[in-house]
JSON list of C-alpha atoms in Angstrom, two decimals:
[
{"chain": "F", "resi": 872, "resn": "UNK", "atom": "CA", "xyz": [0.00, 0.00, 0.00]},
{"chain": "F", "resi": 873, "resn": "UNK", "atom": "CA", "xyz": [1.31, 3.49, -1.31]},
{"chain": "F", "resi": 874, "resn": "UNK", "atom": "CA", "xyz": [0.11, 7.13, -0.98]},
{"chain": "F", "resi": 875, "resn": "UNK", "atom": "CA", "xyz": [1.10, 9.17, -3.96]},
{"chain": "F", "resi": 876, "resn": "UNK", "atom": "CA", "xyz": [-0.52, 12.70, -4.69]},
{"chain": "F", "resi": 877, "resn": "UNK", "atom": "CA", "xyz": [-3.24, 12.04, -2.08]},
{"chain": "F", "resi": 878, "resn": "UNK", "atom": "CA", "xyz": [-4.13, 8.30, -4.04]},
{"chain": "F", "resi": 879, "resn": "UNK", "atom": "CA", "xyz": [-4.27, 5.34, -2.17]},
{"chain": "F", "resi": 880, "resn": "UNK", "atom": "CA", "xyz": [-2.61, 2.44, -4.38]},
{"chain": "F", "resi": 881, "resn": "UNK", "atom": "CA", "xyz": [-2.77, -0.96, -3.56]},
{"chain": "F", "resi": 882, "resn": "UNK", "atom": "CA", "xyz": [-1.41, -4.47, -4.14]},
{"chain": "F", "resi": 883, "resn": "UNK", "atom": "CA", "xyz": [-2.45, -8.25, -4.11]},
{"chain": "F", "resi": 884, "resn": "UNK", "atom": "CA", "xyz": [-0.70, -8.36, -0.81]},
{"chain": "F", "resi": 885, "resn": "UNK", "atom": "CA", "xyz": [-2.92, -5.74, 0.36]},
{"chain": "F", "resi": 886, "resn": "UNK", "atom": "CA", "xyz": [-6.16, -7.66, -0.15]},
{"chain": "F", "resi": 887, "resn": "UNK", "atom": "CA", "xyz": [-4.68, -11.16, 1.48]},
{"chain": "F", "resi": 888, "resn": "UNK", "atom": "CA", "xyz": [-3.67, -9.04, 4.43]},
{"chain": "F", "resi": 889, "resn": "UNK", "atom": "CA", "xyz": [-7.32, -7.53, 4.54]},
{"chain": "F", "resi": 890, "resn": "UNK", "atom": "CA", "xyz": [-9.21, -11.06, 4.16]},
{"chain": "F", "resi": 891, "resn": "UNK", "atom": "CA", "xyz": [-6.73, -12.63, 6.97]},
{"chain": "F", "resi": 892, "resn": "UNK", "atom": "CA", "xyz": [-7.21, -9.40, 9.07]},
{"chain": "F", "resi": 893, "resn": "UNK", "atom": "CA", "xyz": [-9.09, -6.34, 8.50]},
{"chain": "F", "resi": 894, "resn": "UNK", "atom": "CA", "xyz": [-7.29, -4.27, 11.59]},
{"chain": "F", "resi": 895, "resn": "UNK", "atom": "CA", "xyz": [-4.04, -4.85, 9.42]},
{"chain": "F", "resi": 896, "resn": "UNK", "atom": "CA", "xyz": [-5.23, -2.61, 6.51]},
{"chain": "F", "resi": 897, "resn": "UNK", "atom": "CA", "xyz": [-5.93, -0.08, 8.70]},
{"chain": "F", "resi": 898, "resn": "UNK", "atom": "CA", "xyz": [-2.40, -0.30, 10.35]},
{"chain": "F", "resi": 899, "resn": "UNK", "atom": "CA", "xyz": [-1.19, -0.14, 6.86]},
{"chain": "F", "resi": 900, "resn": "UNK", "atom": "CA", "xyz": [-3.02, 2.52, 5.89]},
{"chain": "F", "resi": 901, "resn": "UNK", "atom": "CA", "xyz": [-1.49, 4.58, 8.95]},
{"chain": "F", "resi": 902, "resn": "UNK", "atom": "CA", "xyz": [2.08, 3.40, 7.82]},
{"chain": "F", "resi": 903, "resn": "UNK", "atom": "CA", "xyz": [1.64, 4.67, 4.30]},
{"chain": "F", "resi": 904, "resn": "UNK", "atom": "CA", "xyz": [0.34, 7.78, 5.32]},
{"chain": "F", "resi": 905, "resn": "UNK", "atom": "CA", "xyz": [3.57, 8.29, 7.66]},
{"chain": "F", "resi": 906, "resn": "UNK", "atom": "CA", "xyz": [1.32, 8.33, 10.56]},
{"chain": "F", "resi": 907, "resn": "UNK", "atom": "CA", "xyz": [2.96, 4.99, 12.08]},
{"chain": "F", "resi": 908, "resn": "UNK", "atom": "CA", "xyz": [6.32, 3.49, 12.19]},
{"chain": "F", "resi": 909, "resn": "UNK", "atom": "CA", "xyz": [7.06, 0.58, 9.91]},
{"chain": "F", "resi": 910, "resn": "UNK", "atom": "CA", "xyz": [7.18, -2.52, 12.26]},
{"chain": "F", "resi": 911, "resn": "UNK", "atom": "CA", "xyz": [10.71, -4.00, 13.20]},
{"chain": "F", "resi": 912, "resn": "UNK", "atom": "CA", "xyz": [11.76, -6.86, 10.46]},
{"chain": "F", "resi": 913, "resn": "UNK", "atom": "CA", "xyz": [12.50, -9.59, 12.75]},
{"chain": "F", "resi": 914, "resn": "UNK", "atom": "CA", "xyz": [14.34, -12.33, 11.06]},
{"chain": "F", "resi": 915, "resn": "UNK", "atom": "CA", "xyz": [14.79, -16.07, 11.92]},
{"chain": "F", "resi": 916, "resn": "UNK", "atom": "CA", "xyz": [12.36, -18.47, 10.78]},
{"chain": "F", "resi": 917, "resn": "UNK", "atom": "CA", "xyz": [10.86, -16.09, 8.39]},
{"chain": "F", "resi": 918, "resn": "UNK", "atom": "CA", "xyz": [13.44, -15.02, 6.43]},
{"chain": "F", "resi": 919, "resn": "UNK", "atom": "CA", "xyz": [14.49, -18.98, 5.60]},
{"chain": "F", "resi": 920, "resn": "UNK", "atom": "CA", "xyz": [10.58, -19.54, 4.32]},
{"chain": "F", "resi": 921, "resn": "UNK", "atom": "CA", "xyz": [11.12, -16.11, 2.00]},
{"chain": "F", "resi": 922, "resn": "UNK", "atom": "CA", "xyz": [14.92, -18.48, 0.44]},
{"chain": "F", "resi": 923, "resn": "UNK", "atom": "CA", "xyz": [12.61, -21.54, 0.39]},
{"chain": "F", "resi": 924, "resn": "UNK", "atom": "CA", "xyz": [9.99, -19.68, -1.56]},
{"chain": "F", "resi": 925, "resn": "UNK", "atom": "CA", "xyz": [12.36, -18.22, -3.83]},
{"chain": "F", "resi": 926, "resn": "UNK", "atom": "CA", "xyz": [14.41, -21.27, -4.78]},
{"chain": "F", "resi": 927, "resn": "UNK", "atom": "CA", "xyz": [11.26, -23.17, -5.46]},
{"chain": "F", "resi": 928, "resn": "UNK", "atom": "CA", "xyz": [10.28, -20.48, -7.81]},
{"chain": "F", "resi": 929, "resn": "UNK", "atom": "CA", "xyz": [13.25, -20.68, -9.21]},
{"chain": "F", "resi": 930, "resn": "UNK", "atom": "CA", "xyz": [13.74, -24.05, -9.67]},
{"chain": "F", "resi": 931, "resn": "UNK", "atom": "CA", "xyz": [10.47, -24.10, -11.38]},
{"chain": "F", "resi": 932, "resn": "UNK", "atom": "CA", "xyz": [11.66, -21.59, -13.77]},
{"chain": "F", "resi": 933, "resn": "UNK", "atom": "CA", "xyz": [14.12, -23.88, -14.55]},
{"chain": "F", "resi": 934, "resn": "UNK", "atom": "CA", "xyz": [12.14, -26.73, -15.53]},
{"chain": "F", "resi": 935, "resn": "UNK", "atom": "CA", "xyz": [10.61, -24.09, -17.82]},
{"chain": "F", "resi": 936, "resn": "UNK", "atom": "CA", "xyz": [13.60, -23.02, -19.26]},
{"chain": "F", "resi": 937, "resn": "UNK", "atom": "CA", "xyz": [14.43, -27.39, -20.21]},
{"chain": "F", "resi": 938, "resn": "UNK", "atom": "CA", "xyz": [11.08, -27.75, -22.04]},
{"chain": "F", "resi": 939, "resn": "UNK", "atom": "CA", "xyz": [12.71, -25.47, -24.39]},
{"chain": "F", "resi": 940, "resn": "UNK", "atom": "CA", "xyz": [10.45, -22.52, -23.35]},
{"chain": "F", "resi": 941, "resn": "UNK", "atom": "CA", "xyz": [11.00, -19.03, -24.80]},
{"chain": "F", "resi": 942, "resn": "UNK", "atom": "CA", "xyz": [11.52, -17.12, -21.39]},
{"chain": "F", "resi": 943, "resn": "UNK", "atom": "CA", "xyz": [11.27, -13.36, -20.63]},
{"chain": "F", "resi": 944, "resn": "UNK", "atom": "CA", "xyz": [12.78, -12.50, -17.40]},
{"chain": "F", "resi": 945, "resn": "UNK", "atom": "CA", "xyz": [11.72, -9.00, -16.15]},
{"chain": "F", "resi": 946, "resn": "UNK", "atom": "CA", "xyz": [14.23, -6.40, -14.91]},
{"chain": "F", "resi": 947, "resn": "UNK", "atom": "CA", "xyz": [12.50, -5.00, -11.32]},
{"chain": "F", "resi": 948, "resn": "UNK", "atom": "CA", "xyz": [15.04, -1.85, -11.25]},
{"chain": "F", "resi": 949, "resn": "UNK", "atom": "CA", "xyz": [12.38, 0.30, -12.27]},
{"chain": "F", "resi": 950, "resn": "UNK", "atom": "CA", "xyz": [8.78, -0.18, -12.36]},
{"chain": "F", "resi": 951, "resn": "UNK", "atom": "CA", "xyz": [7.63, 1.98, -15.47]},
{"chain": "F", "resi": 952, "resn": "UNK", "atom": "CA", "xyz": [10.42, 0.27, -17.39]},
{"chain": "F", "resi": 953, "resn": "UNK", "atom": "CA", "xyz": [9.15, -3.09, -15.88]},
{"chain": "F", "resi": 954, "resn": "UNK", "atom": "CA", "xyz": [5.77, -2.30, -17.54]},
{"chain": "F", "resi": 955, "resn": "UNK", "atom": "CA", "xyz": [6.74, -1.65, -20.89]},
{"chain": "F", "resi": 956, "resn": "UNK", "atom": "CA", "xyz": [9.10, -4.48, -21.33]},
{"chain": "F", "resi": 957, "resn": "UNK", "atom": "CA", "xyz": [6.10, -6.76, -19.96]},
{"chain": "F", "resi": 958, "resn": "UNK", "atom": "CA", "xyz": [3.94, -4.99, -22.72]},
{"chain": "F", "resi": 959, "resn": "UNK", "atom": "CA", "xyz": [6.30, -6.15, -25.18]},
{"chain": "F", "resi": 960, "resn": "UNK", "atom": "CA", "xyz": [6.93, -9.59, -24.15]},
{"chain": "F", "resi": 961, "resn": "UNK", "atom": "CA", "xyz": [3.29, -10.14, -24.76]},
{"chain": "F", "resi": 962, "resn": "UNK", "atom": "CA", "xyz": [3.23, -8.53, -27.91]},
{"chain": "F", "resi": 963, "resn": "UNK", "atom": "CA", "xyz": [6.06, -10.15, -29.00]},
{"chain": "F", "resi": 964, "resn": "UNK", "atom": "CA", "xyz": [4.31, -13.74, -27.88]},
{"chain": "F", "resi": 965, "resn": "UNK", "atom": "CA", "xyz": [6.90, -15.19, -25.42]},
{"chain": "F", "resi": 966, "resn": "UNK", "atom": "CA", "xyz": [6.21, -18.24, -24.16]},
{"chain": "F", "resi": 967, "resn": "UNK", "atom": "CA", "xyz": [6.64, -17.37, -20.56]},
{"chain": "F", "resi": 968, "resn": "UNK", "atom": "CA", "xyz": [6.97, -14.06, -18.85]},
{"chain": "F", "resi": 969, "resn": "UNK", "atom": "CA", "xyz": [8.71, -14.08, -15.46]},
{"chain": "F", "resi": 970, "resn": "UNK", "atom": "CA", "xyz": [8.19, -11.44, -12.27]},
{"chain": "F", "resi": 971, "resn": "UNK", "atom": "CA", "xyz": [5.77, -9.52, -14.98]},
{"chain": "F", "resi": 972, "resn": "UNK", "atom": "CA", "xyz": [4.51, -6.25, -13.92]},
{"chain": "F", "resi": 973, "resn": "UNK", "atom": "CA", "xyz": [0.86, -5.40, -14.04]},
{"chain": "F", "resi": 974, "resn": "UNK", "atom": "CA", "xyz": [-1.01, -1.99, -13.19]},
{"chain": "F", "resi": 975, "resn": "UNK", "atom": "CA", "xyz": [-4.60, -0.48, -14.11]},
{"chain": "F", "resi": 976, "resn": "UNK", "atom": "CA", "xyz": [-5.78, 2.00, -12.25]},
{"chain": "F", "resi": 977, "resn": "UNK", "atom": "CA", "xyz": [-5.03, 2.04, -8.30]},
{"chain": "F", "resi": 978, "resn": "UNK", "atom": "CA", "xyz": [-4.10, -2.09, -8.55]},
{"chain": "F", "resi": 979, "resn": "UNK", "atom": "CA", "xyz": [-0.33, -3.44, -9.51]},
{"chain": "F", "resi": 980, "resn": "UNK", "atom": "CA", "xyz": [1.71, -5.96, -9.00]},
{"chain": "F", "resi": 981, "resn": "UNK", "atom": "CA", "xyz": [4.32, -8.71, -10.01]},
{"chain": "F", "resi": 982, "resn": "UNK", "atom": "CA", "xyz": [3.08, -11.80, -11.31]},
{"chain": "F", "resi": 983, "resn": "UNK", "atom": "CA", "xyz": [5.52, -14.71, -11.42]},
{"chain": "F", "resi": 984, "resn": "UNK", "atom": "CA", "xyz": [4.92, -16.30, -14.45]},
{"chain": "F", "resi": 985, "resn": "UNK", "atom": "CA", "xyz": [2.79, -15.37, -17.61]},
{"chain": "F", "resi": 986, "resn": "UNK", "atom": "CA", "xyz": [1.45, -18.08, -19.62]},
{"chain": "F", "resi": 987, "resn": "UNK", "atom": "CA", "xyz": [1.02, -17.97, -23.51]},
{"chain": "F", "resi": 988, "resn": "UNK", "atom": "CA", "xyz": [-1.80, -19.88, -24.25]},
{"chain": "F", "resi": 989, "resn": "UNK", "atom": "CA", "xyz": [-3.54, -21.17, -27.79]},
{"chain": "F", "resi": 990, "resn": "UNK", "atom": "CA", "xyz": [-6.32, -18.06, -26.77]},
{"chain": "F", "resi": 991, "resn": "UNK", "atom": "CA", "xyz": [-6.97, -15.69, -29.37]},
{"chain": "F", "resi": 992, "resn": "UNK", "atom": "CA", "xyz": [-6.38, -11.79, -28.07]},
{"chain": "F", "resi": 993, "resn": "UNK", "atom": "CA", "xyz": [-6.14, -8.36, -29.13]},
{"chain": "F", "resi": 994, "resn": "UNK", "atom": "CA", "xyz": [-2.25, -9.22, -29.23]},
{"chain": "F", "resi": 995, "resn": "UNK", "atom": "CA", "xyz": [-2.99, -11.85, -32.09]},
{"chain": "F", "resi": 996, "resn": "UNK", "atom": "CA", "xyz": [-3.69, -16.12, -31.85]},
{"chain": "F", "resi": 997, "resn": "UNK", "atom": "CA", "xyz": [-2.61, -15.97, -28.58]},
{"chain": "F", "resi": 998, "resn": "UNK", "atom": "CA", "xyz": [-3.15, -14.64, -25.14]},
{"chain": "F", "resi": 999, "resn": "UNK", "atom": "CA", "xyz": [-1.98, -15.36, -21.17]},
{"chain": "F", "resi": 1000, "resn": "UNK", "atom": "CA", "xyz": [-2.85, -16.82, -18.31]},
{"chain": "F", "resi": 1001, "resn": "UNK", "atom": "CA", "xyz": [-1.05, -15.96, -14.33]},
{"chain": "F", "resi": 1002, "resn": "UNK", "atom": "CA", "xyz": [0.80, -18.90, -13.60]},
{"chain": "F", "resi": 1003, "resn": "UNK", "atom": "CA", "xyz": [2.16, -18.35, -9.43]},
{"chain": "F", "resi": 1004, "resn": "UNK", "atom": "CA", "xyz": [4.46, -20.35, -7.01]},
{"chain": "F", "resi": 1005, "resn": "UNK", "atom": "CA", "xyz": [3.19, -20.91, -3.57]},
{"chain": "F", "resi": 1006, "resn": "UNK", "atom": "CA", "xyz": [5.84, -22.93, -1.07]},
{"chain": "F", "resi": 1007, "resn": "UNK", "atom": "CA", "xyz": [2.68, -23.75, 0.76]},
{"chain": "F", "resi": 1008, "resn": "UNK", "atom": "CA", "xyz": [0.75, -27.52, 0.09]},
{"chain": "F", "resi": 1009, "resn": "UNK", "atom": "CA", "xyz": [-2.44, -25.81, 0.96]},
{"chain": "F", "resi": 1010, "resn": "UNK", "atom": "CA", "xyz": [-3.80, -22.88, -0.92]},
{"chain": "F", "resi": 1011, "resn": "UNK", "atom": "CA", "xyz": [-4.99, -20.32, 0.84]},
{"chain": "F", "resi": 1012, "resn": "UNK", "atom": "CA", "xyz": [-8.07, -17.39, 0.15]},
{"chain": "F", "resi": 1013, "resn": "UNK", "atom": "CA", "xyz": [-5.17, -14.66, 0.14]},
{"chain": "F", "resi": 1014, "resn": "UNK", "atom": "CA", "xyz": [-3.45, -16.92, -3.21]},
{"chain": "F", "resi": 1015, "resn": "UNK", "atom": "CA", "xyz": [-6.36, -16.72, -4.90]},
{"chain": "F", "resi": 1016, "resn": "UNK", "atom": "CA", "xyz": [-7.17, -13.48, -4.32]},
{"chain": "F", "resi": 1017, "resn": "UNK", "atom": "CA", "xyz": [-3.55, -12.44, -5.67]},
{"chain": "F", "resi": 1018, "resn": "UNK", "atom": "CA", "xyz": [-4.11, -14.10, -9.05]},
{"chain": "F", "resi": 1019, "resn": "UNK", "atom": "CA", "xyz": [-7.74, -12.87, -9.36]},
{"chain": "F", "resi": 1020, "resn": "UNK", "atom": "CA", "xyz": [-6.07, -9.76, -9.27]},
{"chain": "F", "resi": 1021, "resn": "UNK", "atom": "CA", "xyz": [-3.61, -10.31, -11.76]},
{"chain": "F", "resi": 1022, "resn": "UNK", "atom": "CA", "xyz": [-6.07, -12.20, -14.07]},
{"chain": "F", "resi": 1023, "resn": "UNK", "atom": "CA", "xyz": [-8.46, -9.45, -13.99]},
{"chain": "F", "resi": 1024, "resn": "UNK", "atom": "CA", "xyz": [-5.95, -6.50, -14.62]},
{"chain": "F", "resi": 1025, "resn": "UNK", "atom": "CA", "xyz": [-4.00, -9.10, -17.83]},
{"chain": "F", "resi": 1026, "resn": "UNK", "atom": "CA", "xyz": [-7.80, -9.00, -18.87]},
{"chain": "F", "resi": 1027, "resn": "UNK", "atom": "CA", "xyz": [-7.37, -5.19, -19.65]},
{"chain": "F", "resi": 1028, "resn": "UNK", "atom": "CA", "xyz": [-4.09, -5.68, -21.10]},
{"chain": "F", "resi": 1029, "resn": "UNK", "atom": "CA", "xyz": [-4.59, -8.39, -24.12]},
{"chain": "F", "resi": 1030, "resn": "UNK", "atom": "CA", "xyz": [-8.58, -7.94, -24.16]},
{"chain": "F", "resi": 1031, "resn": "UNK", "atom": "CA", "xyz": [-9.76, -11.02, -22.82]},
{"chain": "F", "resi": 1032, "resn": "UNK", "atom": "CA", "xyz": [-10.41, -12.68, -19.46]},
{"chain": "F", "resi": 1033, "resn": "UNK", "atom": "CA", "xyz": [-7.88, -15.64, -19.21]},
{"chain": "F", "resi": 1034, "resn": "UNK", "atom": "CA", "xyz": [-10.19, -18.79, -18.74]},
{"chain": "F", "resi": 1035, "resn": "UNK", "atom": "CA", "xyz": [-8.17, -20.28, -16.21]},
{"chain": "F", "resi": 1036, "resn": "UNK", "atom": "CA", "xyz": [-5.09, -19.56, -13.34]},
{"chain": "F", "resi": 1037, "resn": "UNK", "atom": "CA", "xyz": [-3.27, -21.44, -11.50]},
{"chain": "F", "resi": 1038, "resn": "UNK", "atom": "CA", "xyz": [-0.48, -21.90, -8.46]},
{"chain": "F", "resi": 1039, "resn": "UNK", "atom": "CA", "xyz": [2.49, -24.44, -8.20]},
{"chain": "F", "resi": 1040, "resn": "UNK", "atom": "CA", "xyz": [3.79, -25.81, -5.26]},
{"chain": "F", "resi": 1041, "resn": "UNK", "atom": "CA", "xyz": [5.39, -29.06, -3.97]},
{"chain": "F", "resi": 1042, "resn": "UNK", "atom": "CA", "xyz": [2.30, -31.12, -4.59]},
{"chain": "F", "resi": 1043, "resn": "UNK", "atom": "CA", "xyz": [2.49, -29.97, -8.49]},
{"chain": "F", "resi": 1044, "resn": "UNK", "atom": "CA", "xyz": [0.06, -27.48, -10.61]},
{"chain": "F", "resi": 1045, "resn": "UNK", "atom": "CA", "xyz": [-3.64, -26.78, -9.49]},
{"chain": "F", "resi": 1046, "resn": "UNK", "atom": "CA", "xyz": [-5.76, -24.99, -12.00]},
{"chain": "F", "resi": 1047, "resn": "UNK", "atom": "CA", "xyz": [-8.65, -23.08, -10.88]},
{"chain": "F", "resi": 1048, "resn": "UNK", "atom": "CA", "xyz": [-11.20, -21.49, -13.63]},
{"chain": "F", "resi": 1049, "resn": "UNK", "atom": "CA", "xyz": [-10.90, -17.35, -13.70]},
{"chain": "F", "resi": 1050, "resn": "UNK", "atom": "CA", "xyz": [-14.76, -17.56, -13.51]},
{"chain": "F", "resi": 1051, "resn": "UNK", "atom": "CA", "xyz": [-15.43, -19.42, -10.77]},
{"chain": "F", "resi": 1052, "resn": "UNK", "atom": "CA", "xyz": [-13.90, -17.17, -8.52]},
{"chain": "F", "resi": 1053, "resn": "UNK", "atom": "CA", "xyz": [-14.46, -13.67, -9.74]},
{"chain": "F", "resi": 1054, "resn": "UNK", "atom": "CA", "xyz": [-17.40, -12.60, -7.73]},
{"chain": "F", "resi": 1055, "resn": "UNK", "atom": "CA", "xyz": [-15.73, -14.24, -4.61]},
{"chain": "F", "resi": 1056, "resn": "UNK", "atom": "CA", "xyz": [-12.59, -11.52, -5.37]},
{"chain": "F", "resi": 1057, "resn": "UNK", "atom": "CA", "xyz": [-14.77, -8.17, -6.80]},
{"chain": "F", "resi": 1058, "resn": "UNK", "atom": "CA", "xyz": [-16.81, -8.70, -3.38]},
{"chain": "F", "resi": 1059, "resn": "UNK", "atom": "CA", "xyz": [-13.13, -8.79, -0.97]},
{"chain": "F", "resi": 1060, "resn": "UNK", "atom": "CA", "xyz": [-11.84, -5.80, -3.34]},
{"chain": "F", "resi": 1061, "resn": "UNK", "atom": "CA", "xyz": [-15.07, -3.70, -2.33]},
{"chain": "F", "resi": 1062, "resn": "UNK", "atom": "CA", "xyz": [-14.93, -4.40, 1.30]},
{"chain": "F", "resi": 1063, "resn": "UNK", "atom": "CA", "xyz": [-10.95, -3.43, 1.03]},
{"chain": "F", "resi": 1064, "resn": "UNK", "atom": "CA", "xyz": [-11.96, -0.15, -0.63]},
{"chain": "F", "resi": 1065, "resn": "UNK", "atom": "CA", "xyz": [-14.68, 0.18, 1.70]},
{"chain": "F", "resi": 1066, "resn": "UNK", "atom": "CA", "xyz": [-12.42, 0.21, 4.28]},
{"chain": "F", "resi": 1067, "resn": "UNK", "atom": "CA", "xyz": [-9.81, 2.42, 3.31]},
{"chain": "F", "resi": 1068, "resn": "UNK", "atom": "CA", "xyz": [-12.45, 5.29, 2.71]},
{"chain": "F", "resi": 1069, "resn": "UNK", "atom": "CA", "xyz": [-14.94, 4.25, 6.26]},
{"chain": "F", "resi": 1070, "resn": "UNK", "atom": "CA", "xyz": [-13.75, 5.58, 9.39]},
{"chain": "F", "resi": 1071, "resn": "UNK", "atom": "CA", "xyz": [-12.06, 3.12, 11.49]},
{"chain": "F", "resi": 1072, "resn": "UNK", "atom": "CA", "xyz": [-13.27, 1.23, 14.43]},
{"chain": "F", "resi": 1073, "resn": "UNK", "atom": "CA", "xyz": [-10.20, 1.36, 17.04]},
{"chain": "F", "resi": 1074, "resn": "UNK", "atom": "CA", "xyz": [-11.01, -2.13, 18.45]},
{"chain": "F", "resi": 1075, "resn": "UNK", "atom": "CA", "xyz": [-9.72, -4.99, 16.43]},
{"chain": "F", "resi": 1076, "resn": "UNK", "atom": "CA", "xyz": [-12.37, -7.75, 16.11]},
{"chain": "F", "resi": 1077, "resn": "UNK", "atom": "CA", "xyz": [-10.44, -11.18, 16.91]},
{"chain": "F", "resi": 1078, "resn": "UNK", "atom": "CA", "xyz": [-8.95, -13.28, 14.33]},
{"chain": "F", "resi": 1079, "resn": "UNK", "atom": "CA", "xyz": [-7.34, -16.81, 13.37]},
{"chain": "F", "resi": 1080, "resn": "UNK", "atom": "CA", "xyz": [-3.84, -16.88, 14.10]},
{"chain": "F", "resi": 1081, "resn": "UNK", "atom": "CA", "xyz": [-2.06, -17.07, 11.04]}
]
């Protein structure tokens, strides 16, 4: 979550946080507008899941890479740059599109992977569909949630609603169809917004621990 000129922007992260605890947006919300104090990075146990997560991902980009894939691996350094080189990959039909950055409106993100597909598009006989690693065996609301997101803004980009998304991890590939969950994520990114704008109720309502 970002404040620029007075405009809230948000992320996929910020609408898993908000599902798993509503208090946190607001917390967040304080942070961005330099009302609170980032919280103190504690490291540990934490920090080893974020290398696990990371070598998975890139060990699947490997496997990838020896089916003979062609592979476009986005340059974070700067976002703006990030976008147009995304833009391009698509255009140019690569087979895969790695960390690709995604923005409409008030909504961005990275998506791992982006996944050409035999779908026809405004960007010709094909299209692409969010591919994401989880570390995780079970998936979780928030992971969902995040590739809604990213479906729904790739929608915008190529013209058409990918029909289906999906999320590796160590038990293999699980598909899920765009469709199914759609008004399960429009009705999580109005109660975020709704949230953001409402004033806030100062006494957390209890939560799963997470």
């Amino acid at each position: 979550m970002k404040i620029v000129d007075g405009k809230v922007f948000l992320s996929a992260s910020d609408l898993s946080t908000h599902i798993a605890c509503p208090q946190a947006t607001f917390l967040n919300l304080e942070e961005a507008k330099g009302l609170r104090k980032p919280p103190v990075q504690i490291y540990g146990t934490l920090h080893a899941l974020q290398q696990k997560g990371e070598e998975f991902e890139r060990n699947y980009l490997e496997q990838l890479r020896v089916q003979g894939k062609k592979i476009v691996e986005i340059d974070k350094t700067s976002r703006r740059q990030a976008l147009q080189d995304t833009m391009k990959a698509m255009a140019d039909g690569a087979d895969v599109i790695y960390q690709a950055r995604l923005e409409r409106n008030v909504w961005n993100g990275w998506a791992d992977f982006l996944v050409k597909v035999d779908q026809h598009s405004k960007l010709g006989s094909w299209s692409y569909e969010v591919a994401d690693t989880k570390l995780s065996r079970q998936t979780k609301a928030g992971a969902i949630l995040q590739i809604c997101l990213y479906s729904e803004i790739l929608s915008e980009l190529q013209g058409r609603m990918p029909e289906f998304m999906c999320i590796n991890n160590p038990n293999g590939e699980q598909k899920f169809r765009v469709d199914d969950f759609m008004a399960f994520y429009r009705l999580m990114k109005k109660k975020l917004t709704k949230a953001i704008l409402a004033p806030h109720n100062d006494y957390p309502d209890p939560v799963a621990h997470r």
